[in-house]
Amino acid sequence: MTAFARFLFGRRARLRWIHLILGGALAMPYVLVGSVVVGPVAGDANVFGSLRLQLASFAVGLPLAAVTSLFPLTRPLESGVVRSLCGVEGDRLAHGPARTKGEKGRTAAWFTLHLGAGGIVAGMSLAVPPFAAALVLLPFVPALRDDRTGMPGFFHHTWVLFLAPFAGAAMLVALAGCAGVCGTLLARWAPALLGPCAEDRLAAAEARAADLAVRNRLARELHDSVGHALSAVTLQASAARRVLESDPEFVREALAAIEDTTRRTVGELDAVLGVLREGDAPGDAWDTAPAPTLAADLDGLLRRTRAGGPRVTATVAADPESLPPLVSREAYRIVQEGLSNALRHAGEEVGVALRVEVLDGDLRITVENPLRGSCPVPRPGGGHGLRGITDRARLLGGAAEAGPAGPLWRLHVRLPLSDCR
């Protein structure tokens, strides 16, 4: 019973009723134009004095409504109203004007249907409530039974007076039921008639996929940048604390490295957040956002990492300046995350070997460190670093391998250079 009452008088039912009444209001100009045609043909100037002529005017006006619905703004306006009043999800409706013949035909069908159903429901909404109210009050207001009110003579019978209030209430419920059924049918048909075509759905899916790709890319950047900074700062602070009294010079270098690391990380974080604030074109903003590269920032990365105490041996058998910008940027992040993984899992006192070289047209990056009881394999709830390295390599057409190699843990990444020139 509650569901039935909600269907008739709930908030959504009321909004859909308003949507139908708006359709009736939009239909009025077309009805007036139809009356200009129907009046002379029927030989009766008083078209609105006859229900038959009113319906004829309504029937003549609907084809005119279908023609005017071909204007470009009709579909976006109707979609906006349906989205607001009929409870239809926005992604199921088209946002732009109709372009193809099929879209224009569906828009014309919807507009005609909206105005037709809306005109009928709006007319009933104007006529039924006053008559129903008169029936409800008929037994209690003798003046309503006067012959001058136009009431039929049999309304004076006792049984009619007894049933009149129930008949009036039933008419109001029937009116609400008609409005509810029409509103539900229009809401159900709206996606089919006002929904996007296959090309629009494909374009929307591609846009969502591109947005997800950019968000995943930003997540990798945040993980690699902030994760490395936290690992490096932790090691630097720990090393400085241990030699605070015995080696003040090392402490000063460690504090300077901490300051430099945090300043650079805050700058990179601002750049990434700036991309998020760009709104509708994150991909374009991402391409112009500053990012560290292997050519410009490898020396600083090694210096800051060594300031925490680890022994990092770097062999660069390639010219970073000759690398394509995209490869140089991704290679920097791979080296950064590789060093972070080694320091995070192997400890601050072990030796880490880094080798960067160009071999067979590929940029090869290798990071090795001794195993210390456990390997830096992905952990429950973690392990995003190695996964991010693999994703970066695959996006450039390369590959990444990580795992034990004898007494060492080895990360080896291959990035092709021919496809990125």
Coordinates of C-alpha atoms in Angstrom, one line a residue:
M1 CA 0.0 0.0 0.0
T2 CA 2.8 2.3 0.8
A3 CA 4.5 1.6 -2.6
F4 CA 1.2 2.3 -4.3
A5 CA 0.8 5.6 -2.5
R6 CA 4.4 6.6 -3.3
F7 CA 3.7 5.7 -7.0
L8 CA 0.7 8.1 -7.0
F9 CA 1.8 11.0 -4.7
G10 CA 5.5 10.5 -4.0
R11 CA 8.1 13.1 -4.8
R12 CA 9.2 11.5 -8.0
A13 CA 5.5 11.1 -9.1
R14 CA 4.9 14.8 -8.4
L15 CA 8.0 15.9 -10.4
R16 CA 6.9 13.7 -13.3
W17 CA 3.4 15.2 -13.1
I18 CA 5.0 18.6 -13.4
H19 CA 7.0 17.4 -16.4
L20 CA 3.7 16.4 -18.0
I21 CA 2.0 19.7 -17.2
L22 CA 5.0 21.5 -18.8
G23 CA 4.4 19.4 -21.9
G24 CA 0.8 20.5 -21.9
A25 CA 1.9 24.2 -21.6
L26 CA 4.2 23.7 -24.6
A27 CA 1.4 22.2 -26.6
M28 CA -0.9 25.2 -26.2
P29 CA 0.6 27.3 -29.0
Y30 CA 0.3 24.4 -31.4
V31 CA -3.3 23.8 -30.3
L32 CA -4.0 27.5 -31.0
V33 CA -2.5 27.2 -34.5
G34 CA -4.5 24.0 -35.0
S35 CA -7.7 25.8 -34.0
V36 CA -7.1 28.4 -36.8
V37 CA -7.2 25.5 -39.3
V38 CA -10.0 23.5 -37.7
G39 CA -12.4 26.4 -37.1
P40 CA -12.9 27.4 -40.8
V41 CA -13.0 23.8 -41.9
A42 CA -15.7 22.9 -39.3
G43 CA -17.6 26.1 -40.0
D44 CA -17.6 26.9 -36.3
A45 CA -15.7 30.0 -35.0
N46 CA -16.1 28.9 -31.4
V47 CA -13.6 26.0 -31.5
F48 CA -13.0 25.9 -27.7
G49 CA -16.7 25.5 -27.1
S50 CA -16.7 22.0 -28.4
L51 CA -14.6 19.1 -27.0
R52 CA -14.6 17.5 -30.4
L53 CA -13.1 20.5 -32.1
Q54 CA -10.6 21.0 -29.3
L55 CA -9.3 17.4 -29.8
A56 CA -9.2 18.0 -33.6
S57 CA -7.1 21.2 -33.0
F58 CA -4.9 19.2 -30.7
A59 CA -4.4 16.5 -33.4
V60 CA -3.6 19.1 -36.0
G61 CA -1.1 20.8 -33.7
L62 CA 1.0 17.7 -32.8
P63 CA 2.5 17.3 -36.3
L64 CA 3.6 21.0 -36.2
A65 CA 5.3 20.2 -32.9
A66 CA 7.2 17.3 -34.5
V67 CA 8.5 19.7 -37.2
T68 CA 9.6 22.4 -34.8
S69 CA 11.4 19.7 -32.7
L70 CA 14.1 19.6 -35.4
F71 CA 15.7 22.8 -34.0
P72 CA 19.1 21.9 -32.5
L73 CA 18.3 23.1 -29.0
T74 CA 15.3 20.8 -28.6
R75 CA 17.1 17.6 -27.6
P76 CA 19.5 19.2 -25.0
L77 CA 16.6 21.1 -23.5
E78 CA 14.4 18.1 -23.3
S79 CA 17.2 16.0 -21.9
G80 CA 17.9 18.5 -19.2
V81 CA 14.2 18.6 -18.2
V82 CA 14.0 14.8 -18.2
R83 CA 17.1 14.5 -16.1
S84 CA 15.8 16.9 -13.5
L85 CA 12.2 15.9 -13.3
C86 CA 11.9 12.3 -14.4
G87 CA 14.7 10.8 -12.4
V88 CA 16.7 9.4 -15.4
E89 CA 20.4 9.2 -15.0
G90 CA 22.4 11.8 -16.9
D91 CA 24.7 9.3 -18.7
R92 CA 21.6 7.6 -20.3
L93 CA 20.7 10.9 -22.1
A94 CA 22.4 12.8 -24.9
H95 CA 23.8 16.2 -24.0
G96 CA 24.2 17.7 -27.5
P97 CA 21.8 18.5 -30.4
A98 CA 20.7 15.8 -32.7
R99 CA 22.9 15.4 -35.8
T100 CA 21.9 12.3 -37.8
K101 CA 18.5 11.6 -39.3
G102 CA 17.9 8.8 -36.8
E103 CA 18.6 11.1 -33.8
K104 CA 16.4 13.8 -35.3
G105 CA 13.6 11.3 -35.8
R106 CA 13.8 10.0 -32.2
T107 CA 13.8 13.6 -30.9
A108 CA 10.7 14.4 -32.9
A109 CA 9.0 11.3 -31.7
W110 CA 9.9 12.2 -28.1
F111 CA 8.8 15.8 -28.4
T112 CA 5.4 14.8 -29.9
L113 CA 4.9 12.1 -27.2
H114 CA 5.8 14.6 -24.4
L115 CA 3.4 17.2 -25.7
G116 CA 0.7 14.7 -26.5
A117 CA 0.7 13.0 -23.2
G118 CA 1.3 16.3 -21.4
G119 CA -1.6 18.0 -23.1
I120 CA -4.0 15.2 -22.1
V121 CA -2.8 15.0 -18.5
A122 CA -2.7 18.8 -18.2
G123 CA -6.3 19.0 -19.5
M124 CA -7.4 16.4 -17.0
S125 CA -5.5 18.2 -14.2
L126 CA -7.5 21.3 -15.0
A127 CA -10.9 19.7 -15.4
V128 CA -11.0 16.8 -12.9
P129 CA -10.1 18.3 -9.5
P130 CA -12.9 21.0 -9.5
F131 CA -15.5 18.4 -10.5
A132 CA -14.2 15.9 -8.0
A133 CA -14.2 18.5 -5.2
A134 CA -17.8 19.4 -6.1
L135 CA -18.8 15.7 -5.8
V136 CA -17.0 15.4 -2.4
L137 CA -18.8 18.5 -1.1
L138 CA -22.2 17.7 -2.7
P139 CA -23.9 16.1 0.3
F140 CA -22.7 18.9 2.6
V141 CA -23.3 22.0 0.5
P142 CA -26.9 22.2 -0.7
A143 CA -26.1 25.1 -3.0
L144 CA -24.2 22.7 -5.2
R145 CA -27.4 20.8 -5.9
D146 CA -29.1 23.9 -7.3
D147 CA -30.3 23.5 -10.9
R148 CA -28.4 26.7 -11.8
T149 CA -25.1 25.0 -11.1
G150 CA -25.7 22.7 -14.1
M151 CA -25.7 19.5 -12.0
P152 CA -28.0 16.7 -13.4
G153 CA -31.3 16.3 -11.7
F154 CA -30.6 12.8 -10.4
F155 CA -27.9 14.2 -8.1
H156 CA -30.8 15.0 -5.7
H157 CA -31.3 11.3 -4.9
T158 CA -30.1 10.0 -1.6
W159 CA -28.0 7.2 -2.9
V160 CA -26.2 9.6 -5.3
L161 CA -25.4 12.0 -2.4
F162 CA -24.1 9.0 -0.4
L163 CA -21.8 7.8 -3.2
A164 CA -20.7 11.2 -4.5
P165 CA -17.8 11.8 -2.1
F166 CA -16.4 8.3 -2.9
A167 CA -16.8 9.0 -6.6
G168 CA -15.0 12.3 -6.2
A169 CA -12.1 10.7 -4.3
A170 CA -11.9 7.9 -6.9
M171 CA -11.7 10.5 -9.7
L172 CA -8.7 12.1 -7.9
V173 CA -7.0 8.8 -7.5
A174 CA -7.7 7.9 -11.1
L175 CA -6.2 11.3 -12.2
A176 CA -3.0 10.6 -10.1
G177 CA -2.9 7.1 -11.5
C178 CA -3.0 8.4 -15.1
A179 CA -0.3 10.9 -14.4
G180 CA 1.8 8.3 -12.7
V181 CA 1.5 5.8 -15.5
C182 CA 2.2 8.4 -18.2
G183 CA 5.2 9.8 -16.2
T184 CA 6.6 6.3 -15.7
L185 CA 6.2 5.4 -19.4
L186 CA 7.9 8.6 -20.5
A187 CA 10.8 8.1 -18.1
R188 CA 11.2 4.5 -19.4
W189 CA 11.1 5.6 -23.1
A190 CA 13.3 8.7 -22.6
P191 CA 16.7 6.9 -22.8
A192 CA 15.6 5.2 -26.1
L193 CA 14.4 8.4 -27.7
L194 CA 16.8 11.0 -26.1
G195 CA 19.7 8.7 -25.4
P196 CA 23.1 8.9 -27.1
C197 CA 23.8 7.0 -30.3
A198 CA 26.4 4.4 -30.6
E199 CA 29.1 6.9 -31.7
D200 CA 28.3 9.1 -28.6
R201 CA 28.5 6.1 -26.3
L202 CA 31.8 5.1 -27.8
A203 CA 33.2 8.6 -27.5
A204 CA 32.1 8.7 -23.8
A205 CA 33.7 5.3 -23.1
E206 CA 36.9 6.5 -24.7
A207 CA 36.8 9.7 -22.6
R208 CA 36.3 7.7 -19.4
A209 CA 39.1 5.3 -20.3
A210 CA 41.5 8.3 -21.0
D211 CA 40.5 9.9 -17.7
L212 CA 41.1 6.6 -15.8
A213 CA 44.5 6.3 -17.6
V214 CA 45.5 9.8 -16.5
R215 CA 44.3 9.2 -12.9
N216 CA 46.4 5.9 -12.8
R217 CA 49.3 7.8 -14.1
L218 CA 49.0 10.5 -11.5
A219 CA 48.7 7.8 -8.8
R220 CA 52.0 6.3 -10.0
E221 CA 53.7 9.7 -9.9
L222 CA 52.5 10.4 -6.4
H223 CA 53.5 6.9 -5.2
D224 CA 57.0 7.1 -6.7
S225 CA 57.7 10.7 -5.8
V226 CA 56.3 10.8 -2.3
G227 CA 57.3 7.2 -1.5
H228 CA 60.9 7.7 -2.5
A229 CA 61.0 11.0 -0.6
L230 CA 59.7 9.4 2.6
S231 CA 62.1 6.5 2.4
A232 CA 65.1 8.7 1.7
V233 CA 64.2 11.2 4.4
T234 CA 63.7 8.4 6.9
L235 CA 67.1 6.9 6.2
Q236 CA 68.8 10.3 6.2
A237 CA 67.3 11.3 9.5
S238 CA 68.1 7.9 11.0
A239 CA 71.7 8.1 9.9
A240 CA 72.1 11.7 11.2
R241 CA 70.6 10.7 14.5
R242 CA 73.2 8.0 15.0
V243 CA 76.2 10.2 14.3
L244 CA 74.8 13.4 15.8
E245 CA 77.7 13.7 18.3
S246 CA 80.6 12.1 16.4
D247 CA 80.2 13.5 12.8
P248 CA 78.6 16.9 12.7
E249 CA 79.6 17.4 9.0
F250 CA 77.7 14.3 8.0
V251 CA 74.7 15.5 10.0
R252 CA 74.8 18.9 8.1
E253 CA 74.9 17.0 4.8
A254 CA 72.0 14.8 5.8
L255 CA 69.9 17.8 6.9
A256 CA 70.7 19.6 3.6
A257 CA 69.7 16.4 1.7
I258 CA 66.4 16.2 3.7
E259 CA 65.7 19.9 2.9
D260 CA 66.5 19.4 -0.8
T261 CA 64.4 16.2 -1.0
T262 CA 61.3 17.6 0.7
R263 CA 61.5 20.8 -1.4
R264 CA 61.7 18.9 -4.6
T265 CA 58.9 16.5 -3.5
V266 CA 56.6 19.4 -2.6
G267 CA 57.3 21.0 -6.0
E268 CA 56.4 17.7 -7.8
L269 CA 53.3 17.3 -5.6
D270 CA 52.2 20.8 -6.5
A271 CA 52.7 20.0 -10.2
V272 CA 50.6 16.8 -9.9
L273 CA 47.8 18.6 -8.0
G274 CA 47.9 21.3 -10.6
V275 CA 47.1 18.7 -13.2
L276 CA 44.1 17.6 -11.1
R277 CA 42.9 21.2 -11.0
E278 CA 42.9 21.6 -14.8
G279 CA 39.4 20.2 -15.0
D280 CA 38.3 19.0 -18.3
A281 CA 41.6 18.3 -20.0
P282 CA 43.9 16.6 -17.5
G283 CA 45.8 14.8 -20.3
D284 CA 46.9 18.1 -22.0
A285 CA 47.8 19.6 -18.6
W286 CA 49.8 16.6 -17.8
D287 CA 51.9 16.9 -20.9
T288 CA 52.9 20.4 -20.0
A289 CA 53.5 19.8 -16.3
P290 CA 57.2 19.8 -15.3
A291 CA 58.7 16.4 -14.4
P292 CA 62.2 15.2 -13.4
T293 CA 64.2 13.4 -16.1
L294 CA 67.2 11.1 -16.1
A295 CA 69.2 13.7 -18.0
A296 CA 68.7 16.6 -15.6
D297 CA 68.0 15.0 -12.3
L298 CA 69.9 11.6 -12.0
D299 CA 72.9 13.2 -10.2
G300 CA 70.8 14.9 -7.7
L301 CA 68.8 11.7 -7.0
L302 CA 72.0 9.8 -6.4
R303 CA 73.4 12.5 -4.2
R304 CA 70.3 12.7 -2.0
T305 CA 70.1 8.9 -1.7
R306 CA 73.8 8.6 -0.7
A307 CA 73.3 11.3 2.0
G308 CA 71.3 8.8 4.0
G309 CA 74.3 6.4 4.3
P310 CA 73.7 3.7 1.7
R311 CA 76.5 2.9 -0.7
V312 CA 75.1 3.4 -4.1
T313 CA 77.4 2.5 -7.1
A314 CA 76.1 4.0 -10.3
T315 CA 77.4 3.1 -13.8
V316 CA 75.9 5.2 -16.5
A317 CA 77.0 3.8 -19.9
A318 CA 74.6 5.9 -21.9
D319 CA 74.3 9.6 -22.7
P320 CA 71.1 10.8 -20.8
E321 CA 71.0 13.9 -23.0
S322 CA 70.4 11.8 -26.1
L323 CA 67.4 10.0 -24.7
P324 CA 63.9 10.8 -25.9
P325 CA 62.1 13.1 -23.3
L326 CA 59.4 10.5 -22.6
V327 CA 62.0 7.7 -22.0
S328 CA 64.2 10.0 -19.9
R329 CA 61.2 11.0 -17.7
E330 CA 60.0 7.4 -17.2
A331 CA 63.5 6.1 -16.7
Y332 CA 64.0 8.6 -13.9
R333 CA 60.9 7.4 -12.1
I334 CA 62.0 3.7 -12.6
V335 CA 65.4 4.4 -11.1
Q336 CA 63.9 6.4 -8.3
E337 CA 61.5 3.6 -7.4
G338 CA 64.2 0.9 -7.8
L339 CA 66.4 2.7 -5.3
S340 CA 63.5 3.2 -3.0
N341 CA 62.6 -0.5 -3.0
A342 CA 66.3 -1.5 -2.4
L343 CA 66.6 0.9 0.5
R344 CA 63.2 0.1 2.0
H345 CA 63.7 -3.7 1.9
A346 CA 67.5 -4.2 2.1
G347 CA 68.3 -1.5 4.6
E348 CA 70.5 1.6 4.7
E349 CA 73.9 0.0 5.2
V350 CA 73.9 -2.4 2.2
G351 CA 75.5 -1.7 -1.2
V352 CA 73.2 -0.9 -4.1
A353 CA 74.4 -1.2 -7.7
L354 CA 72.8 0.8 -10.4
R355 CA 73.6 0.4 -14.1
V356 CA 72.1 2.4 -17.0
E357 CA 73.2 1.5 -20.5
V358 CA 72.0 1.4 -24.1
L359 CA 72.1 -2.0 -25.6
D360 CA 70.6 -3.3 -28.9
G361 CA 68.5 -0.2 -29.3
D362 CA 67.1 -0.4 -25.8
L363 CA 67.7 1.5 -22.6
R364 CA 68.6 -1.1 -19.9
I365 CA 68.2 -0.2 -16.2
T366 CA 69.5 -2.7 -13.6
V367 CA 69.3 -2.2 -9.8
E368 CA 70.9 -4.9 -7.6
N369 CA 71.3 -5.3 -3.9
P370 CA 72.1 -8.2 -1.5
L371 CA 69.3 -10.2 -0.2
R372 CA 68.7 -9.7 3.6
G373 CA 66.4 -12.6 4.6
S374 CA 63.4 -11.4 2.7
C375 CA 62.8 -10.2 -0.8
P376 CA 61.0 -7.0 -1.8
V377 CA 58.1 -8.9 -3.2
P378 CA 54.6 -7.3 -3.2
R379 CA 53.1 -7.2 0.2
P380 CA 49.4 -7.5 1.1
G381 CA 48.0 -4.0 0.8
G382 CA 51.3 -2.8 -0.8
G383 CA 53.8 -3.7 -3.5
H384 CA 52.6 -0.9 -5.8
G385 CA 56.2 0.1 -6.6
L386 CA 57.1 -2.9 -8.7
R387 CA 53.7 -2.9 -10.3
G388 CA 54.2 0.7 -11.2
I389 CA 57.6 0.0 -12.7
T390 CA 56.1 -2.8 -14.8
D391 CA 53.2 -0.5 -16.0
R392 CA 55.7 2.3 -17.0
A393 CA 57.8 -0.2 -19.0
R394 CA 54.8 -1.7 -20.7
L395 CA 53.4 1.7 -21.7
L396 CA 56.7 2.3 -23.6
G397 CA 56.7 -1.1 -25.2
G398 CA 59.3 -2.5 -22.8
A399 CA 59.4 -5.0 -20.0
A400 CA 60.4 -5.3 -16.4
E401 CA 61.7 -8.2 -14.4
A402 CA 62.3 -8.4 -10.6
G403 CA 63.3 -11.3 -8.4
P404 CA 66.2 -13.1 -6.7
A405 CA 69.3 -13.7 -8.8
G406 CA 71.6 -15.8 -6.6
P407 CA 72.6 -13.8 -3.6
L408 CA 71.2 -10.6 -5.1
W409 CA 67.8 -9.1 -5.6
R410 CA 67.7 -7.8 -9.2
L411 CA 65.4 -5.4 -11.0
H412 CA 66.0 -5.2 -14.7
V413 CA 64.0 -2.9 -17.0
R414 CA 64.2 -2.7 -20.8
L415 CA 62.8 0.4 -22.6
P416 CA 62.9 0.5 -26.4
L417 CA 64.2 3.7 -27.9
S418 CA 63.2 3.3 -31.5
D419 CA 59.4 3.8 -30.9
C420 CA 59.9 7.0 -28.8
R421 CA 62.0 9.1 -31.1

